[in-house]
Amino acid sequence: MKKKLCVLLACSMLLTLLAACGESGAGSSAPPAGSSTQPTQSGGVDTPNSEKKEGGRLTISAATPTTRAWYDIRGIMAIAMFGYIYEPLARYGSDGSPEPFLAQSITPDADALTWTIVLRDGIQFSDGSPCDAEAVAWNLDYYKENGVLKDSFFKFYDHAEATDGKTVVCHFTQWDSLFDYSLCRTVLIASKKAFDEKGAEWLAQNPVGTGPFVEAEFNADVSWIFDRNDNYWQGKVLLDGVDMVYYQQELVAAQALKTGDIDAMLTETYSLVEQLSGYGDTTGKPAQLPSYYYTLCFNMKEGDPFANEKVRKAVSHAIDVDAIVDTLTFGYAVKTNQWAPESSPFYNKDTTGQAYDVEQAKQLLAEAGYADGFDTMITCSNATTVVNVCQVIAEQLSAIGINVQIRPIEGAAFVNYIGGWESGMFLHQMGAEAGAASQYASTFYQYEGFGLGVNAFEIPDELHQITTAITSAQTEEERNAKTQEVAEKVVDEYCMIKVIFGSQAITFVRNDVRDFHYADVQNLRADLWACWLDR
């Protein structure tokens, strides 16, 4: 199998190279009920102010977003990327736990069913209007009605109340122990003044936030251009602006980095990391948090072979995860069988997954009535690493008679398949920074809305009860225990998912870019207000 993997990888890399030549660790515990999350600053400044230089533009290779509507941004990485313009009330810290950002503190009260948010002083939107309690309360309530993830993360939120100029009290219909986690990945704070004066449609195309830059120009699938925000609350922004340029092929972007046409790029294509590491004028660094858990999900609806638990377990046994990680990720990936690394309080050490065992896989298939195998498919994004992983899984499953067709989906269309992929399997890159508690609680319960597998998974009543107990937990210990219990249920008992590995983003930046806090903590997080160019 190792030999086949190497051949497959070599072919994949060759195809990527030919295409290019034709072109020009995770969440930790939140504070228990009754305590207050205290503010911390991420991305500290490394250079004394007297030595910094002002001016110049920074160019980064990155894809442009499919939407700029502040309430319609769903992915954790997209939330992080929008930090150029839009900022959240809280962000994930280097250990994956929530830290206040626009907020000075975020304090839970389980008995009163409230979370109280106190804002920092002196924050303005780029249009000069204040980011005060009234504006924040409006943003929270607007998201409750219109937010793309409102059904998953705002299901118990009722309304916000501005009790003074900087204090917002959020009221809930039931207790939500994960609200501070949700604030890190949902509500980007937009200008209420811009909304009131120009309307939702205008604001969706002309973002106005509190971030260090303002949008100057947007060209879908080409570039996203930002100029300095002179009203930025953390102090003077040194760069004149940032140009985000999209390259369809990463190898072309890598060449642009080498020649100095761009200043930085981020990649999770690990074969490319080896090449970029040899560039003399650049430095590579990994993000502090994993980016995604590559997760194989099964369509459990009646009529699909994967509706049978034995089939799901057979497939899981037939996948050699160690071979995939060692061969395709060059050792950069995090090995785990669940949505948490071993260092996380959410990690269940007793969850084993289904160990690689081809004979056991064949036996389970025969017991399920599929001794001769069957035809199926894997739906996935068209990202290079994702397709490579699917190709190896397909090769491994052929050993037990399962013939797998790979269906890669391009660009923005991929999001349409997250809720349900019609049949077979779905390789999902589950965002890692949100923490296992938040991800399990927003996935494995009975609801109607938008979310992973909402139209493909079958959620037993028992699992629903355990999952919802994560959110309603009154103590940190109770919440962690329920999270670990869900992990055992969905991985071991029901085998609804098979976690392949956790990925890690590697950023490469030219050495004359200083205080560059881009993707320090997580993939695409743009902490660039202190960045400057030594050129």
PDB file of C-alpha atoms in Angstrom, residues 16-244:
ATOM      1  CA  THR A  16      -0.346  19.966 -10.511  1.00  0.00           C
ATOM      2  CA  LEU A  17       3.037  21.018 -11.885  1.00  0.00           C
ATOM      3  CA  LEU A  18       1.906  20.622 -15.496  1.00  0.00           C
ATOM      4  CA  ALA A  19      -1.235  22.655 -14.818  1.00  0.00           C
ATOM      5  CA  ALA A  20       0.817  25.395 -13.208  1.00  0.00           C
ATOM      6  CA  CYS A  21       3.221  25.587 -16.156  1.00  0.00           C
ATOM      7  CA  GLY A  22       0.261  26.279 -18.431  1.00  0.00           C
ATOM      8  CA  GLU A  23      -0.828  29.253 -16.278  1.00  0.00           C
ATOM      9  CA  SER A  24       0.918  32.862 -16.519  1.00  0.00           C
ATOM     10  CA  GLY A  25      -4.328  21.443  18.732  1.00  0.00           C
ATOM     11  CA  ALA A  26      -7.573  23.260  19.377  1.00  0.00           C
ATOM     12  CA  GLY A  27     -10.118  24.602  21.551  1.00  0.00           C
ATOM     13  CA  SER A  28      -9.635  24.572  25.312  1.00  0.00           C
ATOM     14  CA  SER A  29     -12.013  25.246  28.122  1.00  0.00           C
ATOM     15  CA  ALA A  30     -14.020  28.426  28.470  1.00  0.00           C
ATOM     16  CA  PRO A  31     -14.529  30.058  31.888  1.00  0.00           C
ATOM     17  CA  PRO A  32     -17.145  28.439  34.086  1.00  0.00           C
ATOM     18  CA  ALA A  33     -20.473  30.152  34.634  1.00  0.00           C
ATOM     19  CA  GLY A  34     -20.122  33.199  36.850  1.00  0.00           C
ATOM     20  CA  SER A  35     -16.569  34.080  35.795  1.00  0.00           C
ATOM     21  CA  SER A  36     -15.397  36.680  33.304  1.00  0.00           C
ATOM     22  CA  THR A  37     -13.231  36.160  30.267  1.00  0.00           C
ATOM     23  CA  GLN A  38     -10.525  38.793  30.550  1.00  0.00           C
ATOM     24  CA  PRO A  39      -9.185  40.728  27.554  1.00  0.00           C
ATOM     25  CA  THR A  40      -5.827  39.959  26.017  1.00  0.00           C
ATOM     26  CA  GLN A  41      -4.108  41.371  22.976  1.00  0.00           C
ATOM     27  CA  SER A  42      -2.977  39.070  20.186  1.00  0.00           C
ATOM     28  CA  GLY A  43      -0.121  39.747  17.794  1.00  0.00           C
ATOM     29  CA  GLY A  44       2.082  41.990  19.932  1.00  0.00           C
ATOM     30  CA  VAL A  45       4.520  44.465  18.378  1.00  0.00           C
ATOM     31  CA  ASP A  46       8.113  43.238  18.057  1.00  0.00           C
ATOM     32  CA  THR A  47       9.926  46.429  17.051  1.00  0.00           C
ATOM     33  CA  PRO A  48      10.302  49.706  19.006  1.00  0.00           C
ATOM     34  CA  ASN A  49       8.252  52.503  17.447  1.00  0.00           C
ATOM     35  CA  SER A  50      11.363  54.599  16.764  1.00  0.00           C
ATOM     36  CA  GLU A  51      12.717  51.963  14.380  1.00  0.00           C
ATOM     37  CA  LYS A  52       9.587  51.461  12.300  1.00  0.00           C
ATOM     38  CA  LYS A  53       8.984  52.777   8.822  1.00  0.00           C
ATOM     39  CA  GLU A  54       5.664  54.082   7.591  1.00  0.00           C
ATOM     40  CA  GLY A  55       4.234  53.556   4.120  1.00  0.00           C
ATOM     41  CA  GLY A  56       4.280  50.997   1.352  1.00  0.00           C
ATOM     42  CA  ARG A  57       1.841  48.296   0.355  1.00  0.00           C
ATOM     43  CA  LEU A  58       1.891  44.638   1.317  1.00  0.00           C
ATOM     44  CA  THR A  59       0.888  41.982  -1.225  1.00  0.00           C
ATOM     45  CA  ILE A  60      -0.458  38.629  -0.064  1.00  0.00           C
ATOM     46  CA  SER A  61      -1.577  35.622  -2.078  1.00  0.00           C
ATOM     47  CA  ALA A  62      -5.085  34.540  -1.034  1.00  0.00           C
ATOM     48  CA  ALA A  63      -8.443  33.711  -2.587  1.00  0.00           C
ATOM     49  CA  THR A  64     -11.140  36.368  -2.693  1.00  0.00           C
ATOM     50  CA  PRO A  65     -14.323  35.711  -0.685  1.00  0.00           C
ATOM     51  CA  THR A  66     -17.566  34.581  -2.263  1.00  0.00           C
ATOM     52  CA  THR A  67     -19.597  37.021  -0.144  1.00  0.00           C
ATOM     53  CA  ARG A  68     -18.798  40.229   1.720  1.00  0.00           C
ATOM     54  CA  ALA A  69     -22.133  40.503   3.501  1.00  0.00           C
ATOM     55  CA  TRP A  70     -21.216  40.727   7.198  1.00  0.00           C
ATOM     56  CA  TYR A  71     -24.038  38.373   8.251  1.00  0.00           C
ATOM     57  CA  ASP A  72     -23.372  35.775   5.529  1.00  0.00           C
ATOM     58  CA  ILE A  73     -19.777  34.778   6.292  1.00  0.00           C
ATOM     59  CA  ARG A  74     -19.877  31.208   7.562  1.00  0.00           C
ATOM     60  CA  GLY A  75     -16.419  29.643   7.690  1.00  0.00           C
ATOM     61  CA  ILE A  76     -13.989  30.135  10.570  1.00  0.00           C
ATOM     62  CA  MET A  77     -11.208  30.919   8.098  1.00  0.00           C
ATOM     63  CA  ALA A  78     -13.411  33.460   6.316  1.00  0.00           C
ATOM     64  CA  ILE A  79     -14.198  35.159   9.632  1.00  0.00           C
ATOM     65  CA  ALA A  80     -10.464  35.347  10.325  1.00  0.00           C
ATOM     66  CA  MET A  81      -9.685  36.716   6.862  1.00  0.00           C
ATOM     67  CA  PHE A  82     -12.268  39.490   7.185  1.00  0.00           C
ATOM     68  CA  GLY A  83     -10.190  40.997   9.987  1.00  0.00           C
ATOM     69  CA  TYR A  84      -8.901  43.488   7.415  1.00  0.00           C
ATOM     70  CA  ILE A  85     -12.293  45.224   7.608  1.00  0.00           C
ATOM     71  CA  TYR A  86     -14.650  43.505  10.012  1.00  0.00           C
ATOM     72  CA  GLU A  87     -13.793  42.465  13.561  1.00  0.00           C
ATOM     73  CA  PRO A  88     -15.634  40.225  16.050  1.00  0.00           C
ATOM     74  CA  LEU A  89     -16.367  40.770  19.699  1.00  0.00           C
ATOM     75  CA  ALA A  90     -14.096  37.841  20.600  1.00  0.00           C
ATOM     76  CA  ARG A  91     -11.436  35.757  18.870  1.00  0.00           C
ATOM     77  CA  TYR A  92      -9.772  32.420  19.418  1.00  0.00           C
ATOM     78  CA  GLY A  93      -6.549  32.715  21.388  1.00  0.00           C
ATOM     79  CA  SER A  94      -3.411  30.685  20.793  1.00  0.00           C
ATOM     80  CA  ASP A  95      -4.820  27.816  22.882  1.00  0.00           C
ATOM     81  CA  GLY A  96      -8.154  27.859  21.034  1.00  0.00           C
ATOM     82  CA  SER A  97     -10.174  29.375  23.855  1.00  0.00           C
ATOM     83  CA  PRO A  98     -12.191  32.608  23.396  1.00  0.00           C
ATOM     84  CA  GLU A  99     -10.537  35.950  24.140  1.00  0.00           C
ATOM     85  CA  PRO A 100     -12.351  39.302  24.092  1.00  0.00           C
ATOM     86  CA  PHE A 101     -11.372  41.563  21.210  1.00  0.00           C
ATOM     87  CA  LEU A 102     -13.737  44.464  20.536  1.00  0.00           C
ATOM     88  CA  ALA A 103     -15.156  43.486  23.909  1.00  0.00           C
ATOM     89  CA  GLN A 104     -13.264  44.287  27.077  1.00  0.00           C
ATOM     90  CA  SER A 105     -14.977  41.420  28.890  1.00  0.00           C
ATOM     91  CA  ILE A 106     -17.637  38.784  28.209  1.00  0.00           C
ATOM     92  CA  THR A 107     -19.242  37.459  31.391  1.00  0.00           C
ATOM     93  CA  PRO A 108     -21.700  34.539  31.684  1.00  0.00           C
ATOM     94  CA  ASP A 109     -24.522  34.219  34.231  1.00  0.00           C
ATOM     95  CA  ALA A 110     -26.184  30.827  33.884  1.00  0.00           C
ATOM     96  CA  ASP A 111     -28.790  31.532  36.561  1.00  0.00           C
ATOM     97  CA  ALA A 112     -29.983  34.720  34.854  1.00  0.00           C
ATOM     98  CA  LEU A 113     -29.625  33.223  31.334  1.00  0.00           C
ATOM     99  CA  THR A 114     -27.459  36.165  30.261  1.00  0.00           C
ATOM    100  CA  TRP A 115     -24.038  36.966  28.892  1.00  0.00           C
ATOM    101  CA  THR A 116     -22.860  40.532  29.549  1.00  0.00           C
ATOM    102  CA  ILE A 117     -20.515  42.198  27.068  1.00  0.00           C
ATOM    103  CA  VAL A 118     -18.526  45.290  28.063  1.00  0.00           C
ATOM    104  CA  LEU A 119     -16.923  47.064  25.092  1.00  0.00           C
ATOM    105  CA  ARG A 120     -13.536  48.723  24.927  1.00  0.00           C
ATOM    106  CA  ASP A 121     -13.382  52.505  24.939  1.00  0.00           C
ATOM    107  CA  GLY A 122     -12.855  54.606  21.844  1.00  0.00           C
ATOM    108  CA  ILE A 123     -13.655  52.153  19.067  1.00  0.00           C
ATOM    109  CA  GLN A 124     -14.927  53.723  15.850  1.00  0.00           C
ATOM    110  CA  PHE A 125     -16.096  52.325  12.563  1.00  0.00           C
ATOM    111  CA  SER A 126     -14.160  53.425   9.499  1.00  0.00           C
ATOM    112  CA  ASP A 127     -16.999  55.874   8.684  1.00  0.00           C
ATOM    113  CA  GLY A 128     -16.339  57.658  11.987  1.00  0.00           C
ATOM    114  CA  SER A 129     -19.434  56.432  13.834  1.00  0.00           C
ATOM    115  CA  PRO A 130     -18.969  54.927  17.318  1.00  0.00           C
ATOM    116  CA  CYS A 131     -18.865  51.210  17.948  1.00  0.00           C
ATOM    117  CA  ASP A 132     -20.989  51.514  21.065  1.00  0.00           C
ATOM    118  CA  ALA A 133     -23.466  49.312  22.911  1.00  0.00           C
ATOM    119  CA  GLU A 134     -26.360  50.343  20.679  1.00  0.00           C
ATOM    120  CA  ALA A 135     -24.479  49.373  17.505  1.00  0.00           C
ATOM    121  CA  VAL A 136     -23.350  46.051  18.975  1.00  0.00           C
ATOM    122  CA  ALA A 137     -26.823  45.145  20.274  1.00  0.00           C
ATOM    123  CA  TRP A 138     -28.234  45.870  16.812  1.00  0.00           C
ATOM    124  CA  ASN A 139     -25.589  43.633  15.201  1.00  0.00           C
ATOM    125  CA  LEU A 140     -26.389  40.750  17.542  1.00  0.00           C
ATOM    126  CA  ASP A 141     -30.127  41.007  16.956  1.00  0.00           C
ATOM    127  CA  TYR A 142     -29.665  41.365  13.205  1.00  0.00           C
ATOM    128  CA  TYR A 143     -27.585  38.194  13.145  1.00  0.00           C
ATOM    129  CA  LYS A 144     -30.252  36.371  15.117  1.00  0.00           C
ATOM    130  CA  GLU A 145     -32.722  37.118  12.296  1.00  0.00           C
ATOM    131  CA  ASN A 146     -30.439  36.939   9.248  1.00  0.00           C
ATOM    132  CA  GLY A 147     -27.129  35.283  10.118  1.00  0.00           C
ATOM    133  CA  VAL A 148     -26.058  32.323   7.997  1.00  0.00           C
ATOM    134  CA  LEU A 149     -25.323  30.238  11.125  1.00  0.00           C
ATOM    135  CA  LYS A 150     -28.152  31.521  13.308  1.00  0.00           C
ATOM    136  CA  ASP A 151     -29.826  28.107  13.520  1.00  0.00           C
ATOM    137  CA  SER A 152     -26.641  26.451  14.731  1.00  0.00           C
ATOM    138  CA  PHE A 153     -25.087  29.045  17.017  1.00  0.00           C
ATOM    139  CA  PHE A 154     -27.899  31.448  17.951  1.00  0.00           C
ATOM    140  CA  LYS A 155     -30.672  28.939  18.594  1.00  0.00           C
ATOM    141  CA  PHE A 156     -31.073  29.956  22.267  1.00  0.00           C
ATOM    142  CA  TYR A 157     -30.210  33.640  21.857  1.00  0.00           C
ATOM    143  CA  ASP A 158     -33.254  35.877  22.317  1.00  0.00           C
ATOM    144  CA  HIS A 159     -32.241  39.539  22.241  1.00  0.00           C
ATOM    145  CA  ALA A 160     -29.627  42.076  23.297  1.00  0.00           C
ATOM    146  CA  GLU A 161     -30.132  45.052  25.573  1.00  0.00           C
ATOM    147  CA  ALA A 162     -27.816  48.104  25.615  1.00  0.00           C
ATOM    148  CA  THR A 163     -27.836  49.056  29.305  1.00  0.00           C
ATOM    149  CA  ASP A 164     -25.368  51.926  28.921  1.00  0.00           C
ATOM    150  CA  GLY A 165     -22.971  53.276  26.300  1.00  0.00           C
ATOM    151  CA  LYS A 166     -20.573  50.320  26.457  1.00  0.00           C
ATOM    152  CA  THR A 167     -22.541  47.468  28.096  1.00  0.00           C
ATOM    153  CA  VAL A 168     -24.676  44.922  26.247  1.00  0.00           C
ATOM    154  CA  VAL A 169     -26.689  42.271  28.085  1.00  0.00           C
ATOM    155  CA  CYS A 170     -27.577  39.266  25.913  1.00  0.00           C
ATOM    156  CA  HIS A 171     -30.688  37.319  26.963  1.00  0.00           C
ATOM    157  CA  PHE A 172     -31.315  33.637  26.218  1.00  0.00           C
ATOM    158  CA  THR A 173     -34.328  31.332  26.211  1.00  0.00           C
ATOM    159  CA  GLN A 174     -32.126  28.469  27.463  1.00  0.00           C
ATOM    160  CA  TRP A 175     -28.618  28.467  28.817  1.00  0.00           C
ATOM    161  CA  ASP A 176     -25.844  28.495  26.202  1.00  0.00           C
ATOM    162  CA  SER A 177     -22.459  27.675  27.710  1.00  0.00           C
ATOM    163  CA  LEU A 178     -20.735  28.168  24.348  1.00  0.00           C
ATOM    164  CA  PHE A 179     -21.867  31.687  23.452  1.00  0.00           C
ATOM    165  CA  ASP A 180     -18.364  33.161  23.753  1.00  0.00           C
ATOM    166  CA  TYR A 181     -17.117  30.462  21.346  1.00  0.00           C
ATOM    167  CA  SER A 182     -19.942  31.402  18.972  1.00  0.00           C
ATOM    168  CA  LEU A 183     -18.980  35.086  19.076  1.00  0.00           C
ATOM    169  CA  CYS A 184     -15.542  34.161  17.736  1.00  0.00           C
ATOM    170  CA  ARG A 185     -17.014  32.691  14.553  1.00  0.00           C
ATOM    171  CA  THR A 186     -20.300  34.417  13.791  1.00  0.00           C
ATOM    172  CA  VAL A 187     -21.102  38.084  14.419  1.00  0.00           C
ATOM    173  CA  LEU A 188     -18.805  40.476  12.550  1.00  0.00           C
ATOM    174  CA  ILE A 189     -19.574  43.989  13.773  1.00  0.00           C
ATOM    175  CA  ALA A 190     -20.773  46.301  10.971  1.00  0.00           C
ATOM    176  CA  SER A 191     -21.586  50.017  11.006  1.00  0.00           C
ATOM    177  CA  LYS A 192     -25.190  50.629  12.053  1.00  0.00           C
ATOM    178  CA  LYS A 193     -24.913  54.152  10.634  1.00  0.00           C
ATOM    179  CA  ALA A 194     -24.037  52.756   7.179  1.00  0.00           C
ATOM    180  CA  PHE A 195     -26.935  50.309   7.393  1.00  0.00           C
ATOM    181  CA  ASP A 196     -29.443  52.960   8.495  1.00  0.00           C
ATOM    182  CA  GLU A 197     -28.392  55.491   5.865  1.00  0.00           C
ATOM    183  CA  LYS A 198     -27.674  53.240   2.880  1.00  0.00           C
ATOM    184  CA  GLY A 199     -29.364  49.900   3.574  1.00  0.00           C
ATOM    185  CA  ALA A 200     -28.421  46.239   3.782  1.00  0.00           C
ATOM    186  CA  GLU A 201     -27.826  45.724   0.065  1.00  0.00           C
ATOM    187  CA  TRP A 202     -25.352  48.617  -0.119  1.00  0.00           C
ATOM    188  CA  LEU A 203     -23.517  47.500   3.022  1.00  0.00           C
ATOM    189  CA  ALA A 204     -23.231  43.941   1.708  1.00  0.00           C
ATOM    190  CA  GLN A 205     -21.267  45.303  -1.273  1.00  0.00           C
ATOM    191  CA  ASN A 206     -19.428  48.098   0.552  1.00  0.00           C
ATOM    192  CA  PRO A 207     -18.263  46.723   3.908  1.00  0.00           C
ATOM    193  CA  VAL A 208     -17.834  49.195   6.777  1.00  0.00           C
ATOM    194  CA  GLY A 209     -16.295  47.811   9.951  1.00  0.00           C
ATOM    195  CA  THR A 210     -13.809  48.601  12.716  1.00  0.00           C
ATOM    196  CA  GLY A 211     -10.769  46.904  11.122  1.00  0.00           C
ATOM    197  CA  PRO A 212      -7.373  48.460  10.312  1.00  0.00           C
ATOM    198  CA  PHE A 213      -8.150  48.759   6.593  1.00  0.00           C
ATOM    199  CA  VAL A 214     -11.006  49.849   4.347  1.00  0.00           C
ATOM    200  CA  GLU A 215     -12.002  48.285   1.074  1.00  0.00           C
ATOM    201  CA  ALA A 216     -10.719  50.189  -1.942  1.00  0.00           C
ATOM    202  CA  GLU A 217     -11.489  47.722  -4.722  1.00  0.00           C
ATOM    203  CA  PHE A 218     -12.925  44.235  -5.088  1.00  0.00           C
ATOM    204  CA  ASN A 219     -12.510  42.004  -8.144  1.00  0.00           C
ATOM    205  CA  ALA A 220     -13.954  38.533  -7.599  1.00  0.00           C
ATOM    206  CA  ASP A 221     -11.435  35.724  -8.187  1.00  0.00           C
ATOM    207  CA  VAL A 222      -8.767  38.318  -8.992  1.00  0.00           C
ATOM    208  CA  SER A 223      -7.946  40.692  -6.136  1.00  0.00           C
ATOM    209  CA  TRP A 224      -9.151  42.469  -3.015  1.00  0.00           C
ATOM    210  CA  ILE A 225      -7.503  45.843  -2.357  1.00  0.00           C
ATOM    211  CA  PHE A 226      -7.440  47.658   1.001  1.00  0.00           C
ATOM    212  CA  ASP A 227      -6.296  51.115   2.100  1.00  0.00           C
ATOM    213  CA  ARG A 228      -5.362  52.218   5.597  1.00  0.00           C
ATOM    214  CA  ASN A 229      -8.153  53.073   8.052  1.00  0.00           C
ATOM    215  CA  ASP A 230      -7.170  56.336   9.721  1.00  0.00           C
ATOM    216  CA  ASN A 231      -9.785  55.795  12.465  1.00  0.00           C
ATOM    217  CA  TYR A 232      -8.350  52.499  13.720  1.00  0.00           C
ATOM    218  CA  TRP A 233      -8.840  51.995  17.443  1.00  0.00           C
ATOM    219  CA  GLN A 234      -5.546  50.202  18.190  1.00  0.00           C
ATOM    220  CA  GLY A 235      -3.423  53.075  16.875  1.00  0.00           C
ATOM    221  CA  LYS A 236      -1.819  54.257  13.662  1.00  0.00           C
ATOM    222  CA  VAL A 237      -1.695  51.702  10.872  1.00  0.00           C
ATOM    223  CA  LEU A 238       1.755  51.881   9.265  1.00  0.00           C
ATOM    224  CA  LEU A 239       1.065  50.290   5.885  1.00  0.00           C
ATOM    225  CA  ASP A 240      -0.560  52.388   3.170  1.00  0.00           C
ATOM    226  CA  GLY A 241      -2.568  49.319   2.291  1.00  0.00           C
ATOM    227  CA  VAL A 242      -2.751  45.605   1.551  1.00  0.00           C
ATOM    228  CA  ASP A 243      -3.283  43.986  -1.840  1.00  0.00           C
ATOM    229  CA  MET A 244      -4.698  40.477  -1.701  1.00  0.00           C
TER     230      MET A 244
END
